[in-house]
Coordinates of C-alpha atoms in Angstrom, one line a residue:
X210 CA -0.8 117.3 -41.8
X211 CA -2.7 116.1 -38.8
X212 CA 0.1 113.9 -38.2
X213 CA 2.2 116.6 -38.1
X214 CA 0.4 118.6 -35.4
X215 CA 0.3 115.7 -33.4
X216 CA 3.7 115.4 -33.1
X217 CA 4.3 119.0 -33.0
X218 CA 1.9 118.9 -29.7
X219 CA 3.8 115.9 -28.2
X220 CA 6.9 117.7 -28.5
X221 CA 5.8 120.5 -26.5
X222 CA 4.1 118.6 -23.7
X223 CA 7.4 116.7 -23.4
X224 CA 9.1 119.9 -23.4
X225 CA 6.7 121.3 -20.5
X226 CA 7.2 118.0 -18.6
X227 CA 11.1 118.2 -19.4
X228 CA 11.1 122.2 -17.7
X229 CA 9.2 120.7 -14.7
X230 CA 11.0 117.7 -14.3
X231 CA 14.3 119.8 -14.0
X232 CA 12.6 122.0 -11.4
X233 CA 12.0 118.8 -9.0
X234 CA 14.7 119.1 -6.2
X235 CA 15.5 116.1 -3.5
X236 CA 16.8 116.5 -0.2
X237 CA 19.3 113.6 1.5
X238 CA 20.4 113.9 4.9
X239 CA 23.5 111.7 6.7
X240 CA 22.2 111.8 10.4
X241 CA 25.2 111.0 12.6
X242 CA 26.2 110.7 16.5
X243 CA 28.0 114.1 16.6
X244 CA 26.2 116.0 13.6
X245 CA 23.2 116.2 11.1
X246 CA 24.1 117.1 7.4
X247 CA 21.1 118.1 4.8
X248 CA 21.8 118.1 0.9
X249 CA 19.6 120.0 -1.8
X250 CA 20.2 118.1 -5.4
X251 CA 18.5 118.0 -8.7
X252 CA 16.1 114.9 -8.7
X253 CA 17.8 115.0 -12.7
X254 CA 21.0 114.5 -12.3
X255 CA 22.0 114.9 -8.9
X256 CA 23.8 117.7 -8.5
X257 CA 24.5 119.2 -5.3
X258 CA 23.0 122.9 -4.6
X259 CA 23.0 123.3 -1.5
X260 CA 23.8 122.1 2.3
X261 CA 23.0 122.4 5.7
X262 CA 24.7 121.3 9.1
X263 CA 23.2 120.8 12.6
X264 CA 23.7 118.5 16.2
X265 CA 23.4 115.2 16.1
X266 CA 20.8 112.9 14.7
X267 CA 21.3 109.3 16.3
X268 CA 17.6 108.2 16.5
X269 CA 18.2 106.3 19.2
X270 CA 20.3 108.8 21.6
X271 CA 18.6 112.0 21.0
X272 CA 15.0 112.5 22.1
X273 CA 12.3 112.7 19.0
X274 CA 11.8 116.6 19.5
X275 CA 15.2 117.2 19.8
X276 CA 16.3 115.4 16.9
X277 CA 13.0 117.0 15.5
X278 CA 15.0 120.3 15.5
X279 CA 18.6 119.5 14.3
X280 CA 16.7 117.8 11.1
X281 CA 14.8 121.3 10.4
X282 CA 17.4 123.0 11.3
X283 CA 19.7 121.4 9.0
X284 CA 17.0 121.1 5.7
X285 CA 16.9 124.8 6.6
X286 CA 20.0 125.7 5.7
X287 CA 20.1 123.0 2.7
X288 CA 16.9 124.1 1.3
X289 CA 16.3 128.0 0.4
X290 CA 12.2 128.9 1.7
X291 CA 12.0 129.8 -2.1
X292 CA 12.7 126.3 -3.6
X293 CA 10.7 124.4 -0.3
X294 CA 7.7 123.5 -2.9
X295 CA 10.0 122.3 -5.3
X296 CA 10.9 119.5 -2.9
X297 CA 9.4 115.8 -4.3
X298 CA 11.5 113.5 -2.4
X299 CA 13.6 113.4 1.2
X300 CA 16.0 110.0 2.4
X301 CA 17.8 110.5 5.3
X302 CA 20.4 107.6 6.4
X303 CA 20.1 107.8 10.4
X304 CA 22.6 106.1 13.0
X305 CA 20.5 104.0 14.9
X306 CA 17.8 103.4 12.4
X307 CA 16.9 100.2 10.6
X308 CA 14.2 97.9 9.4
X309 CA 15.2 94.6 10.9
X310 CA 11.1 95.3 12.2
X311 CA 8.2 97.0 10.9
X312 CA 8.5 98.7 14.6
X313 CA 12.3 99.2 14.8
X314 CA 12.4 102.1 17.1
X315 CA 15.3 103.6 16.4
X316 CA 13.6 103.6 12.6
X317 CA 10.1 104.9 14.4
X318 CA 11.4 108.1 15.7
X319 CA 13.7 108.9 12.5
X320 CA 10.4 108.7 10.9
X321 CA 8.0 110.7 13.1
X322 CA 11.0 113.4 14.2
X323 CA 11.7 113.9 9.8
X324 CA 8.0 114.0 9.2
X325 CA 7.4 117.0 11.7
X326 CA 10.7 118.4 10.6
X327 CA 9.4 118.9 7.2
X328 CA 5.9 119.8 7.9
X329 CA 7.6 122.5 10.1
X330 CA 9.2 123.8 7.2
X331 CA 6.3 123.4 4.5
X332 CA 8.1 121.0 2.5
X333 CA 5.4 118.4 1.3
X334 CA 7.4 115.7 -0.6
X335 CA 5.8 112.8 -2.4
X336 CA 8.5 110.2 -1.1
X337 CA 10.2 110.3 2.6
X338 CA 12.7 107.6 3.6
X339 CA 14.8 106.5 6.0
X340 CA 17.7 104.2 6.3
X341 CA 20.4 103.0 8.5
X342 CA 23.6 105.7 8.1
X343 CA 25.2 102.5 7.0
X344 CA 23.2 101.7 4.6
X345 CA 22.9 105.4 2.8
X346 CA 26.7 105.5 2.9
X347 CA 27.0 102.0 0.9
X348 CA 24.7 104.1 -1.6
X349 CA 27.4 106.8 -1.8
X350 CA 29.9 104.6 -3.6
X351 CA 29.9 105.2 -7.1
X352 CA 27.0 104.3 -9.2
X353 CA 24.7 103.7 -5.8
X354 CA 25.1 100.0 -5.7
X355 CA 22.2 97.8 -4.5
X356 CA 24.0 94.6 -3.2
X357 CA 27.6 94.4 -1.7
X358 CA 29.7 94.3 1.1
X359 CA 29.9 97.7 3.8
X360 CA 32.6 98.0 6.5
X361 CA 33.5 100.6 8.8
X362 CA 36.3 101.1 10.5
X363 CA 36.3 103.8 13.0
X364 CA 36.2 103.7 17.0
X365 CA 34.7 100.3 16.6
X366 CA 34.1 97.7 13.7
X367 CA 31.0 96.6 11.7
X368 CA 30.6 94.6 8.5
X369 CA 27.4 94.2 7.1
X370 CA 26.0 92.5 3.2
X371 CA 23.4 94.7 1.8
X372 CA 20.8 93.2 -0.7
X373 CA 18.8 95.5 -2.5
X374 CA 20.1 98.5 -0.6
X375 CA 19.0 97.3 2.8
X376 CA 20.6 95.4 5.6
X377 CA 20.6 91.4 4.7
X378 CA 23.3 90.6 7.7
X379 CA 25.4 92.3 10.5
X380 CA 28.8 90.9 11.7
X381 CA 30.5 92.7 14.4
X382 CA 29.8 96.1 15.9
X383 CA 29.2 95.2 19.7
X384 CA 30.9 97.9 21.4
X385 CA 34.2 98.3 22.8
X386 CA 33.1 96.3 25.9
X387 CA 32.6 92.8 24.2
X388 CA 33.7 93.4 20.3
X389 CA 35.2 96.0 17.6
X390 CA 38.6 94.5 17.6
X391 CA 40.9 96.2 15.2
X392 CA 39.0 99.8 15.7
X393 CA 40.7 103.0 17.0
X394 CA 39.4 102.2 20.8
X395 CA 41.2 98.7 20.4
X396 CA 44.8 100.7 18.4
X397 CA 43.9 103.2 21.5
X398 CA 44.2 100.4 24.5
X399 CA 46.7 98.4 22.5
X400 CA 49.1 101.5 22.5
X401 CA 48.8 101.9 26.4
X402 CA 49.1 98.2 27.0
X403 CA 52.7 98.7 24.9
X404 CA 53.2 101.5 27.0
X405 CA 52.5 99.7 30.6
X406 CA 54.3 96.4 29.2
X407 CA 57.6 98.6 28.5
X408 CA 57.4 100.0 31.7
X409 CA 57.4 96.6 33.9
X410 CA 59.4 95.1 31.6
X411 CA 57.2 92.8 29.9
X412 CA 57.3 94.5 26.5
X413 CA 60.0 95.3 24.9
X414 CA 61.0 99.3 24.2
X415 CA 58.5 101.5 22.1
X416 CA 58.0 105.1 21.6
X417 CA 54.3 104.8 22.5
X418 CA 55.1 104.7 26.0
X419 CA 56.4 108.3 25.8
X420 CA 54.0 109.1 23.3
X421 CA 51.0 108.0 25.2
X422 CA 52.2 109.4 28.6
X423 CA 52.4 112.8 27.0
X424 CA 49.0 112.6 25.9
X425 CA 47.7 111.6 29.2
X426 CA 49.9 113.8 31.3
X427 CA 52.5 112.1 32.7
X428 CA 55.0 114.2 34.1
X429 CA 58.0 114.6 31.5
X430 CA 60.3 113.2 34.4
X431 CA 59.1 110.3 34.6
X432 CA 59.2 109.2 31.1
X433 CA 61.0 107.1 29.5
X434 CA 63.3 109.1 27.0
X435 CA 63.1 112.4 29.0
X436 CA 67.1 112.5 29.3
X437 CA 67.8 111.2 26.2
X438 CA 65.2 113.7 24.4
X439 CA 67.4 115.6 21.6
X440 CA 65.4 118.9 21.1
X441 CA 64.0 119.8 18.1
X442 CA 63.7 123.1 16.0
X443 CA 60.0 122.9 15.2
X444 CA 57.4 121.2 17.0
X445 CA 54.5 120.9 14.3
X446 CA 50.8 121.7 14.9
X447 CA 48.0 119.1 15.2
X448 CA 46.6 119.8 12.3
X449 CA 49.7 119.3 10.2
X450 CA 50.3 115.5 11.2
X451 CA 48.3 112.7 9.4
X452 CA 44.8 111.9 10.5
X453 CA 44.6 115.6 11.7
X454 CA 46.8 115.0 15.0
X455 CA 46.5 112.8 18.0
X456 CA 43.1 113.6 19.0
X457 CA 40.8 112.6 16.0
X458 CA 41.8 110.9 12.9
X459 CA 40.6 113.6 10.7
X460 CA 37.3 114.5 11.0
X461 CA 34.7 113.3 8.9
X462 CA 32.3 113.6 11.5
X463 CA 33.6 110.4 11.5
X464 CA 31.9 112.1 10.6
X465 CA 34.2 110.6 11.2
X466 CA 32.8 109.4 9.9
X467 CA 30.2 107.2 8.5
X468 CA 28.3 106.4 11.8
X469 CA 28.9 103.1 11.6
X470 CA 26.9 100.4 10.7
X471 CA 24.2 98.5 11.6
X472 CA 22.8 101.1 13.9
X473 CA 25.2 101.0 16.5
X474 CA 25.9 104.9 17.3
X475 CA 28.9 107.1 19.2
X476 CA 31.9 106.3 20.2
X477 CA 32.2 102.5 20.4
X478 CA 30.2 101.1 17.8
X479 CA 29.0 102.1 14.8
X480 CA 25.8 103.8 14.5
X481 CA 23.2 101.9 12.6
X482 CA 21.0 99.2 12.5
X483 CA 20.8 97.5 15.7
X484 CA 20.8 100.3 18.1
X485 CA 23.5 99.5 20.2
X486 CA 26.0 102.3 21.2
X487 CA 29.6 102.3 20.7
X488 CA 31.7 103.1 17.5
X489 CA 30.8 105.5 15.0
X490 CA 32.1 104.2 11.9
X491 CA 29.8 106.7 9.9
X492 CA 30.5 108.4 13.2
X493 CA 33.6 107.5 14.4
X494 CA 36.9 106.5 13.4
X495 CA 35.3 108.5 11.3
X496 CA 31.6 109.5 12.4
X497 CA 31.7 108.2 11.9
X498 CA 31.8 109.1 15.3
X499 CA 35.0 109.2 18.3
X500 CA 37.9 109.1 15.9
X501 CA 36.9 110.6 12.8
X502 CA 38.0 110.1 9.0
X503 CA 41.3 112.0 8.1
X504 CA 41.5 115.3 6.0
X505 CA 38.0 115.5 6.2
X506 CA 36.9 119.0 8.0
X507 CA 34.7 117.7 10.4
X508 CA 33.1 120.3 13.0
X509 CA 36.1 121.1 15.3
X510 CA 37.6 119.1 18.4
X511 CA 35.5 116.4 18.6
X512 CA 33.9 115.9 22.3
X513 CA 33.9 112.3 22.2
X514 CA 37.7 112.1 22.3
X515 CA 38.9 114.5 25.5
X516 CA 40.6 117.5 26.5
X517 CA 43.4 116.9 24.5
X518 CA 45.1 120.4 23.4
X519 CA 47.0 121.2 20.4
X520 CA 49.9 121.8 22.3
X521 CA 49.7 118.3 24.0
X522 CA 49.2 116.7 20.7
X523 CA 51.4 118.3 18.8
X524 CA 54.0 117.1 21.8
X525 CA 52.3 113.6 21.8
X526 CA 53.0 113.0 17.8
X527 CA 56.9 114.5 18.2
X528 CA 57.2 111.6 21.1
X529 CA 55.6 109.2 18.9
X530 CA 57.5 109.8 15.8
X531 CA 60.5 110.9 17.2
X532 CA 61.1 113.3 14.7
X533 CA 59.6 116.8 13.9
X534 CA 60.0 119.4 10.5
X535 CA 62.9 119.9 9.2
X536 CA 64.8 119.2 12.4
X537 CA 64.8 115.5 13.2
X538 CA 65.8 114.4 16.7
X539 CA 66.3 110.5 17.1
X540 CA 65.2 108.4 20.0
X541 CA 67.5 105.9 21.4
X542 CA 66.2 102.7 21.1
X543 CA 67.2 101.4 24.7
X544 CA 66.6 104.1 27.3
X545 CA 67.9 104.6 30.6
X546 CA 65.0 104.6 32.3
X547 CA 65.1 103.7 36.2
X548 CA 63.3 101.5 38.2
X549 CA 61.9 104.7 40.2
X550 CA 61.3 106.4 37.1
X551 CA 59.3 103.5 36.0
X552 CA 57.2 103.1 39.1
X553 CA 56.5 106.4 38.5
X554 CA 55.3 106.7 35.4
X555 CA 52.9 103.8 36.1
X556 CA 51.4 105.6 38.9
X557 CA 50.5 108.7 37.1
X558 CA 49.4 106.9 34.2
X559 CA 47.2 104.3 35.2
X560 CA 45.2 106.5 36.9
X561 CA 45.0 109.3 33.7
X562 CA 43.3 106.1 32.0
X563 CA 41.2 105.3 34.9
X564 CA 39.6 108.9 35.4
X565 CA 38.4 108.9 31.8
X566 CA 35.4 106.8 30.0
X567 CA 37.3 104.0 28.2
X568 CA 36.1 104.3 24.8
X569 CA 37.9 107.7 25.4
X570 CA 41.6 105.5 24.5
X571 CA 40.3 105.9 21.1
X572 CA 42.1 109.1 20.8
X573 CA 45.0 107.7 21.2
X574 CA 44.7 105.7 17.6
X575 CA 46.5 108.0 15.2
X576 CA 49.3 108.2 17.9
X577 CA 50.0 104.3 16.7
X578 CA 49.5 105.5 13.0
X579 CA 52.2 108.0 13.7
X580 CA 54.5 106.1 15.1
X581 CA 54.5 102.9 12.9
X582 CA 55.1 105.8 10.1
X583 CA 58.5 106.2 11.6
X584 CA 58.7 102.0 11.8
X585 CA 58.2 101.9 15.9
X586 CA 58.3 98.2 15.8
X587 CA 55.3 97.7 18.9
X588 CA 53.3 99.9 16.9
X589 CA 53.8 98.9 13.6
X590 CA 52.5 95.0 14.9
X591 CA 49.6 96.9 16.6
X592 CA 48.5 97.9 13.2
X593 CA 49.2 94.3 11.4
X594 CA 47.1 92.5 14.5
X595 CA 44.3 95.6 13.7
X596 CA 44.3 94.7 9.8
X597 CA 43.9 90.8 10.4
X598 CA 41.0 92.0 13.2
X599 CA 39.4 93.8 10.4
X600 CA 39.5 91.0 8.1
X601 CA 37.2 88.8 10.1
X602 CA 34.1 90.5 9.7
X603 CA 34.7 90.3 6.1
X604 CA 35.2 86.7 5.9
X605 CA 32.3 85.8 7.8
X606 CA 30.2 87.5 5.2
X607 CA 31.2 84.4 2.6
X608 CA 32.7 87.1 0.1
X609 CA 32.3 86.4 -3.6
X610 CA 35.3 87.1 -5.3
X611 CA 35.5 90.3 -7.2
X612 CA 32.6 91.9 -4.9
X613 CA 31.8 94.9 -4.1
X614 CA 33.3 95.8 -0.2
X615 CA 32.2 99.5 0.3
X616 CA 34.4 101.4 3.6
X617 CA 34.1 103.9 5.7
X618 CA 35.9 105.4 9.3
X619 CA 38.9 107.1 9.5
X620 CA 41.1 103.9 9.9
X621 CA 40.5 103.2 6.0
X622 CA 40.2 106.6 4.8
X623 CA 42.5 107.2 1.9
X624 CA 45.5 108.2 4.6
X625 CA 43.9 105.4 6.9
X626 CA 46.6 103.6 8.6
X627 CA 44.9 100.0 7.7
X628 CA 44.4 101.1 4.0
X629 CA 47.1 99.9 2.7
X630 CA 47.7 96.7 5.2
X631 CA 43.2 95.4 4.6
X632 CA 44.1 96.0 1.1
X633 CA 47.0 93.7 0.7
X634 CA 45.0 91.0 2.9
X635 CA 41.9 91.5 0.8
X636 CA 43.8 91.0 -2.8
X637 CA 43.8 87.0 -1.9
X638 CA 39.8 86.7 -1.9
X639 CA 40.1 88.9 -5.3
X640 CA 38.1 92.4 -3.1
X641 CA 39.1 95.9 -3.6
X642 CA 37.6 98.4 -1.1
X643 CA 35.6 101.9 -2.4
X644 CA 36.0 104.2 0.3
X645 CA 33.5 106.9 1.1
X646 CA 33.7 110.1 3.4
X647 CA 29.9 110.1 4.4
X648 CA 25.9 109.0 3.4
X649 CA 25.1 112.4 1.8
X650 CA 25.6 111.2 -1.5
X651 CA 24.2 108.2 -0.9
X652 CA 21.0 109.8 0.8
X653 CA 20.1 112.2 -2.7
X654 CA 20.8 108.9 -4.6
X655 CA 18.0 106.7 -2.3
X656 CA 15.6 110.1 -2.6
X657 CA 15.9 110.0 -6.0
X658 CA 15.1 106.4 -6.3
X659 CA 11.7 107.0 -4.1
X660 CA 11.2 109.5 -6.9
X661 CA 11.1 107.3 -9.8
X662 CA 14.2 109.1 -11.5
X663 CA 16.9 107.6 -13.3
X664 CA 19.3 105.4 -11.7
X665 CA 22.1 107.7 -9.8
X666 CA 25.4 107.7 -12.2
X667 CA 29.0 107.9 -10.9
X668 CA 29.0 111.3 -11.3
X669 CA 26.6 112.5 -8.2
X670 CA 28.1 114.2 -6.0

């Protein structure tokens, strides 16, 4: 009988433990160049309840009290003042964070600026943690792997192996300056090099040189099929074409995405470890940041790209594809275009490029998607070149066959334009990539591993 009551009392302390257990919430956050994002989950199982969005969280770019209050402000609006107690564990995958040192600094002031962030808001959690965004978005991929390969792919281009869910070795990712060949700034420059090749006669005919002098202003006289244009019925909006129009591939935030890795934040190089600013992969080509990930929302027009209207893209992408809606009006592939004509069009173009910061040619990416779509020969090779660019980082990570490659960035989203062409190259070391929109997931599932729960299934979300 004694027996009995025992077991009858163990059941109900491991009932009361069960009932607290499923109170116990975690928060993740994806801190990228061009937004914050805060996620409430159960510490159980993972399930998202609620989320929050603020500015920008590169802990290398934005001062410590300023990044202070876009963390608040974002676990704010994640985490109900109700449920703030309920709160045992916080990870937060910043751009520009790492722990290649002990005194990393873009790891130092993600630290100090979440700390005061959640004493602000009375949230005393057991566990904080912080990670590169590149590193939290490799967690994101189904069943939160420890050890693999990461690559983003947005304005710029980053590879990096993770061993035990931390940052073992960085290829790539140096900016558009000195690297990220194969990245939407490199498609962007590639495209106007086409264009300016085409008009002095180096290159042979393309619609990217009407395509790209649209988007940059050129007077329609001086283009090169602006006599030979065969209107159309329709001309569609930006957000209709593929990678959400010429001026963003999507919008993940890249974030477009996943800020990129290594630490590397904005427009031109990943954000992540490493602290050098270019691309956002996490942000990027995807955010992640400067051309961001397609069909993904995002936050808007993204400012790291240009004025670029809807109207103007929405022109660009019927010059680049030469079709539009039901209507389709064809492009002749020789057009008359004279020598004055010509001269013109470089002297309003050039200067268009000049006035601008460069990495600002990455918005010109998805007008190369868009016109290899309709088999533009110039850009579908722009594309091929990108792919093989993409597949060096990879290589000089010494892949295992049958590992794990986790991507991110709007240029291998799952309407990427190198999707398709990285998979095909990556079939002969036996690699398949896992593509993921973002670190969110991956954040809750780090939080929940500084809480001691069980390890993070497929199924978070």
């Amino acid at each position: 009988m004694n027996n009995d009551l025992n077991q009858d009392s163990d059941r109900a302390r491991k009932r009361v433990r069960d009932l607290v257990r499923d109170r116990d919430l975690v928060v993740g956050l994806d801190a990228g160049g061009t937004r914050t994002r805060a996620v409430l989950a159960s510490a159980v199982d993972g399930r998202v309840l609620g989320q929050g969005v603020a500015g920008p969280g590169n802990a290398l770019t934005v001062p410590v009290p300023l990044l202070t209050d876009h963390l608040a402000e974002a676990v704010a609006g994640a985490v109900p003042e109700a449920d703030r107690a309920r709160v045992v564990a916080v990870a937060g995958g910043f751009a520009g964070a790492a722990e290649t040192a002990p005194d990393e600094p873009g790891r130092l002031n993600a630290l100090a600026a979440l700390t005061a962030a959640l004493r602000r808001l009375g949230i005393a959690a057991d566990s904080v943690g912080v990670s590169s965004d590149i590193e939290a978005a490799f967690a994101s991929a189904p069943g939160a792997p420890a050890d693999g390969l990461a690559l983003v792919a947005g304005t710029g281009v980053v590879a990096m192996r993770i061993r035990d869910r931390r940052c073992a070795v960085t290829v790539g990712g140096d900016g558009w300056l000195l690297g990220d060949d194969g990245g939407g700034f490199w498609i962007g420059r590639s495209a106007v090099r086409a264009a300016l090749r085409m008009a002095d006669g180096r290159g042979g005919p393309t619609t990217l040189a009407d395509a790209v002098g649209r988007a940059l202003g050129v007077p329609s006289g001086a283009l090169p099929y602006a006599e030979e244009r065969l209107y159309v019925e329709e001309r569609p909006h930006a957000e209709d074409l593929p990678y959400g129009g010429p001026a963003g591939l999507g919008g993940l935030d890249g974030e477009g995405g996943l800020g990129g890795a290594g630490g590397r934040d904005g427009v031109g190089s990943p954000s992540g470890a490493g602290g050098r600013d270019g691309v956002d992969g996490r942000d990027g080509l995807g955010s992640r940041d400067g051309v961001e990930s397609p069909r993904s929302g995002g936050d808007g027009p993204n400012p790291a790209v240009g004025p670029v209207s809807a109207d103007a893209s929405a022109s660009a992408s019927v010059s680049a594809s030469g079709a539009s809606g039901p209507a389709r009006g064809r492009l002749p592939a020789e057009p008359e275009w004279s020598p004055d004509r010509r001269a013109a069009y470089r002297m309003h173009l050039l200067p268009a490029v000049m006035a601008e910061p460069p990495i600002h040619l990455a918005r010109l990416a998805p007008l190369v998607a868009e016109a290899a779509r309709h088999e533009d020969a110039v850009a579908r090779a722009i594309l091929d070149e990108a792919a093989d660019h993409l597949l060096e980082p990879v290589r000089a990570l010494a892949p295992r066959q049958g590992e794990r490659i986790v991507a991110t960035g709007g240029l291998l989203g799952p309407e990427g334009p190198l999707t398709a062409l990285l998979s095909e190259r990556l079939k002969a070391f036996g690699l398949t990539l896992d593509w993921v929109a973002d670190g969110c997931r991956g954040a809750v599932a780090l939080a929940r591993l500084g809480h001691g729960g069980p390890p993070p299934s497929s199924r978070t979300t």
